[in-house]
């Protein structure tokens, strides 16, 4: 029964957001029941930080949702990731891009990918440096089994949401620049940034994919009161 409340709070959140914004429900530490509840409320994309986590969920959940890899992808997990995911948001090196494309060939699959931008060197351990994004985008555009569709960035997860604004703005600038270059086989469509703490700021700065964990799953008390 408690999931009725979860559904209500998810519905309310979806109604508050502009239409062009798509939510990725971040699955870490959540139960199958919780993920089912958000899916029934109309969220179609689930985001996973780890391949193992997604595999475990896959057995119980089937393939009725759209799955995004949002955590750092290790080379030795690429094969399993390619089988599971509908998008990999965290491509941050030529080597990783190459490995994903090669695995996709075996499955005759074209994988939509985002480039992860390391927008804040202080807190981001992963992602490509802003100055290297263009080179990586051009490299990806030549790989037959990848389709570049945009950028993703983390930004700081906690603290004052305003502190994230400059990182989001920088990432949007890179997004615009790559868009203007009209790179072949590259469709700059998604800008994935913003989490529970700062998605409002991210949307103001141009995000259209927001990745939400806590604010989706932990608002039960707020709804009850
Ligand atoms: C955990 C996580 C999120 C969601 O964070 P919340 O603060 O729970 O909304 C989004 N993106 C990534 C990559 C994460 O690891």
PDB file of N, CA and C and ligand atoms in Angstrom, residues 26 28 30 49 70-71 152 154 157-158 194-197 211-215, ligand 1:
ATOM      1  N   UNK A  26      16.641   6.846 -10.836  1.00  0.00           N
ATOM      2  CA  UNK A  26      17.921   6.220 -10.480  1.00  0.00           C
ATOM      3  C   UNK A  26      17.672   5.079  -9.504  1.00  0.00           C
ATOM      4  N   UNK A  28      19.521   2.957  -7.791  1.00  0.00           N
ATOM      5  CA  UNK A  28      20.436   2.408  -6.778  1.00  0.00           C
ATOM      6  C   UNK A  28      19.750   2.231  -5.418  1.00  0.00           C
ATOM      7  N   UNK A  30      17.211   0.685  -4.584  1.00  0.00           N
ATOM      8  CA  UNK A  30      15.741   0.608  -4.521  1.00  0.00           C
ATOM      9  C   UNK A  30      15.280  -0.819  -4.778  1.00  0.00           C
ATOM     10  N   UNK A  49      23.818   2.489 -11.836  1.00  0.00           N
ATOM     11  CA  UNK A  49      25.223   2.854 -11.649  1.00  0.00           C
ATOM     12  C   UNK A  49      26.166   1.699 -11.926  1.00  0.00           C
ATOM     13  N   UNK A  70      24.314   4.878 -16.061  1.00  0.00           N
ATOM     14  CA  UNK A  70      24.680   6.239 -15.648  1.00  0.00           C
ATOM     15  C   UNK A  70      25.920   6.270 -14.767  1.00  0.00           C
ATOM     16  N   UNK A  71      26.489   5.069 -14.490  1.00  0.00           N
ATOM     17  CA  UNK A  71      27.704   5.025 -13.686  1.00  0.00           C
ATOM     18  C   UNK A  71      28.909   4.817 -14.582  1.00  0.00           C
ATOM     19  N   UNK A 152      26.265  14.251 -20.866  1.00  0.00           N
ATOM     20  CA  UNK A 152      25.826  14.051 -19.491  1.00  0.00           C
ATOM     21  C   UNK A 152      26.885  14.668 -18.588  1.00  0.00           C
ATOM     22  N   UNK A 154      27.746  15.272 -14.120  1.00  0.00           N
ATOM     23  CA  UNK A 154      27.328  15.054 -12.733  1.00  0.00           C
ATOM     24  C   UNK A 154      27.063  16.374 -12.022  1.00  0.00           C
ATOM     25  N   UNK A 157      26.636  16.857  -6.083  1.00  0.00           N
ATOM     26  CA  UNK A 157      25.355  16.213  -5.745  1.00  0.00           C
ATOM     27  C   UNK A 157      24.691  16.856  -4.528  1.00  0.00           C
ATOM     28  N   UNK A 158      25.504  17.394  -3.649  1.00  0.00           N
ATOM     29  CA  UNK A 158      24.958  17.982  -2.426  1.00  0.00           C
ATOM     30  C   UNK A 158      25.343  19.459  -2.340  1.00  0.00           C
ATOM     31  N   UNK A 194      21.552  17.229 -13.632  1.00  0.00           N
ATOM     32  CA  UNK A 194      20.634  17.549 -12.550  1.00  0.00           C
ATOM     33  C   UNK A 194      20.196  16.314 -11.801  1.00  0.00           C
ATOM     34  N   UNK A 195      20.275  16.408 -10.467  1.00  0.00           N
ATOM     35  CA  UNK A 195      19.825  15.328  -9.589  1.00  0.00           C
ATOM     36  C   UNK A 195      18.843  15.939  -8.591  1.00  0.00           C
ATOM     37  N   UNK A 196      18.428  15.159  -7.615  1.00  0.00           N
ATOM     38  CA  UNK A 196      17.383  15.640  -6.690  1.00  0.00           C
ATOM     39  C   UNK A 196      17.654  17.044  -6.162  1.00  0.00           C
ATOM     40  N   UNK A 197      18.877  17.259  -5.769  1.00  0.00           N
ATOM     41  CA  UNK A 197      19.227  18.511  -5.104  1.00  0.00           C
ATOM     42  C   UNK A 197      19.206  19.721  -6.042  1.00  0.00           C
ATOM     43  N   UNK A 211      18.203  13.104 -13.702  1.00  0.00           N
ATOM     44  CA  UNK A 211      18.369  11.789 -13.064  1.00  0.00           C
ATOM     45  C   UNK A 211      18.015  11.911 -11.578  1.00  0.00           C
ATOM     46  N   UNK A 212      16.900  11.306 -11.207  1.00  0.00           N
ATOM     47  CA  UNK A 212      16.404  11.507  -9.849  1.00  0.00           C
ATOM     48  C   UNK A 212      16.368  10.219  -9.045  1.00  0.00           C
ATOM     49  N   UNK A 213      16.935  10.287  -7.851  1.00  0.00           N
ATOM     50  CA  UNK A 213      16.866   9.180  -6.904  1.00  0.00           C
ATOM     51  C   UNK A 213      16.032   9.616  -5.708  1.00  0.00           C
ATOM     52  N   UNK A 214      16.673  10.299  -4.785  1.00  0.00           N
ATOM     53  CA  UNK A 214      16.044  10.624  -3.500  1.00  0.00           C
ATOM     54  C   UNK A 214      14.707  11.333  -3.628  1.00  0.00           C
ATOM     55  N   UNK A 215      14.634  12.321  -4.492  1.00  0.00           N
ATOM     56  CA  UNK A 215      13.397  13.102  -4.512  1.00  0.00           C
ATOM     57  C   UNK A 215      12.217  12.294  -5.057  1.00  0.00           C
TER      58      UNK A 215
HETATM   59  C1  LIG B   1      22.800   8.725  -7.370  1.00  0.00           C
HETATM   60  C2  LIG B   1      22.870   9.330  -8.685  1.00  0.00           C
HETATM   61  C3  LIG B   1      21.871  10.201  -9.128  1.00  0.00           C
HETATM   62  C4  LIG B   1      20.658  10.574  -8.297  1.00  0.00           C
HETATM   63  O1  LIG B   1      21.005  11.205  -7.113  1.00  0.00           O
HETATM   64  P1  LIG B   1      19.883  11.705  -6.100  1.00  0.00           P
HETATM   65  O2  LIG B   1      20.599  12.721  -5.300  1.00  0.00           O
HETATM   66  O3  LIG B   1      19.461  10.509  -5.302  1.00  0.00           O
HETATM   67  O4  LIG B   1      18.755  12.251  -6.914  1.00  0.00           O
HETATM   68  C5  LIG B   1      21.985  10.712 -10.408  1.00  0.00           C
HETATM   69  N1  LIG B   1      23.022  10.414 -11.228  1.00  0.00           N
HETATM   70  C6  LIG B   1      23.997   9.592 -10.826  1.00  0.00           C
HETATM   71  C7  LIG B   1      25.119   9.301 -11.766  1.00  0.00           C
HETATM   72  C8  LIG B   1      23.962   9.027  -9.544  1.00  0.00           C
HETATM   73  O5  LIG B   1      24.950   8.214  -9.161  1.00  0.00           O
END
